[in-house]
Amino acid sequence: MSQVQHGGYGRELASSVPIIDFSANINPLGTPDKLIQSIKKSLSNLIYYPDVNYRSLRKNLGQLYHFDPEQIWIGNGSVDLIFNIIEVLQSKNALLLAPTFGEYEHAFTKSGAKVEHFYLSEQNNFQLDINVLIDTLKVNHDIDTICLCNPNNPTATMVNTYQLRQLANYCNDNGIWLIIDEAFNDFISDKEKYSFVQELQDDDSVIIIKSLTKYYAIPGLRLGMALLPNKYFVNTLIDYSEPWSVNTFAAELTPDVFNDQDYALKTSQWLSSEKAYLEKELSKIPQIKFFPSAVNYYLLKYREKDLYQELLNKGILIRNCDNYVGLTKGYYRIAVKSHLENRQLIEKLNELMGS
């Protein structure tokens, strides 16, 4: 099985020439000071094993998301949880959006499941229509698991909690598991409108996955969490998970890291300002189509040249999206970065277009 390709290889490429990495959707404000201080406090504990049940971290995350800590499980990043959860479910037939994050299909295929795709339409800006999805399920009775990325990667589109509840109700009534990956939800200003966490009920066949990697800029640390409908599923997931898969630095993150309102405010202000700037400048480049975005990245379409290679030649790394199911050559994803970096991207794009 071939490895799924991702963004975030700027550091490797930059060994020979300077590279600005727009391929990974990481918060450009960097790792919060409070998180760094928390790591420093944990240095003296490296001689000990982490708490195998991560009780302190689960308690802190439960307070952050107003959720029962006993129904939370921790993973070495959200991808670790995706693979473990899919292994627990033992799905036979899974339905995935196309395009979407490639590791879902990797995990289902590895577990032996057959994967079918629900193709999103470019004419509708790749926006998911929940009613059409439910209609598809009504005629395809073999589907036992659906995995949604909300916001979706790489399309940057979302569905709200009302629509998710419609889908969850159908899944509950028909014995279908619904996995909702909210890896980028924390970047959204009105995230409660789109997060299903507070909607989750004990009898739901719904699993929510969240990532702290992107928002807190810790891809090298790795930390993800799963919010589960009941404690029984948590215990089953624990049995499938490797012990001590989460390191001491992540397991001992202090409550003030998650209550850092200054970092949250600065992130919100940065994203609002820089999205407005990028949309204004991209709209001046008619050769490039950018699709509406609800989060900290954009899907672009440009067919005239290999934009990935052209920008790489100018020291800019973007995500080539031609390996996503549902996309072909000519689609790219860019992260929203600092104003200086965003301005450099626009300058290089204008150079390429002869503007």
mmCIF file of C-alpha atoms in Angstrom, residues 38-52 54 221 244-254:
data_model
loop_
_atom_site.group_PDB
_atom_site.id
_atom_site.type_symbol
_atom_site.label_atom_id
_atom_site.label_comp_id
_atom_site.label_asym_id
_atom_site.label_seq_id
_atom_site.Cartn_x
_atom_site.Cartn_y
_atom_site.Cartn_z
ATOM 1 C CA SER A 38 4.306 23.590 30.132
ATOM 2 C CA ILE A 39 6.819 21.488 28.200
ATOM 3 C CA LYS A 40 9.691 22.941 30.224
ATOM 4 C CA LYS A 41 7.919 21.984 33.451
ATOM 5 C CA SER A 42 7.655 18.403 32.210
ATOM 6 C CA LEU A 43 11.353 18.004 31.436
ATOM 7 C CA SER A 44 12.107 16.625 34.882
ATOM 8 C CA ASN A 45 9.419 13.956 34.402
ATOM 9 C CA LEU A 46 11.004 12.372 31.338
ATOM 10 C CA ILE A 47 12.502 9.721 33.598
ATOM 11 C CA TYR A 48 8.958 8.457 34.320
ATOM 12 C CA TYR A 49 6.376 6.778 32.106
ATOM 13 C CA PRO A 50 3.385 8.981 31.234
ATOM 14 C CA ASP A 51 0.074 8.147 32.894
ATOM 15 C CA VAL A 52 -1.150 5.336 30.651
ATOM 16 C CA TYR A 54 -3.844 10.340 30.500
ATOM 17 C CA LEU A 221 4.614 17.006 19.297
ATOM 18 C CA TRP A 244 2.014 5.222 26.209
ATOM 19 C CA SER A 245 1.426 6.310 22.611
ATOM 20 C CA VAL A 246 1.259 9.928 23.844
ATOM 21 C CA ASN A 247 4.490 11.404 25.209
ATOM 22 C CA THR A 248 5.002 13.150 28.547
ATOM 23 C CA PHE A 249 5.123 16.659 27.046
ATOM 24 C CA ALA A 250 1.665 16.212 25.517
ATOM 25 C CA ALA A 251 0.186 14.190 28.378
ATOM 26 C CA GLU A 252 1.123 16.818 30.987
ATOM 27 C CA LEU A 253 -0.060 19.950 29.181
ATOM 28 C CA THR A 254 -1.384 22.323 31.830
#
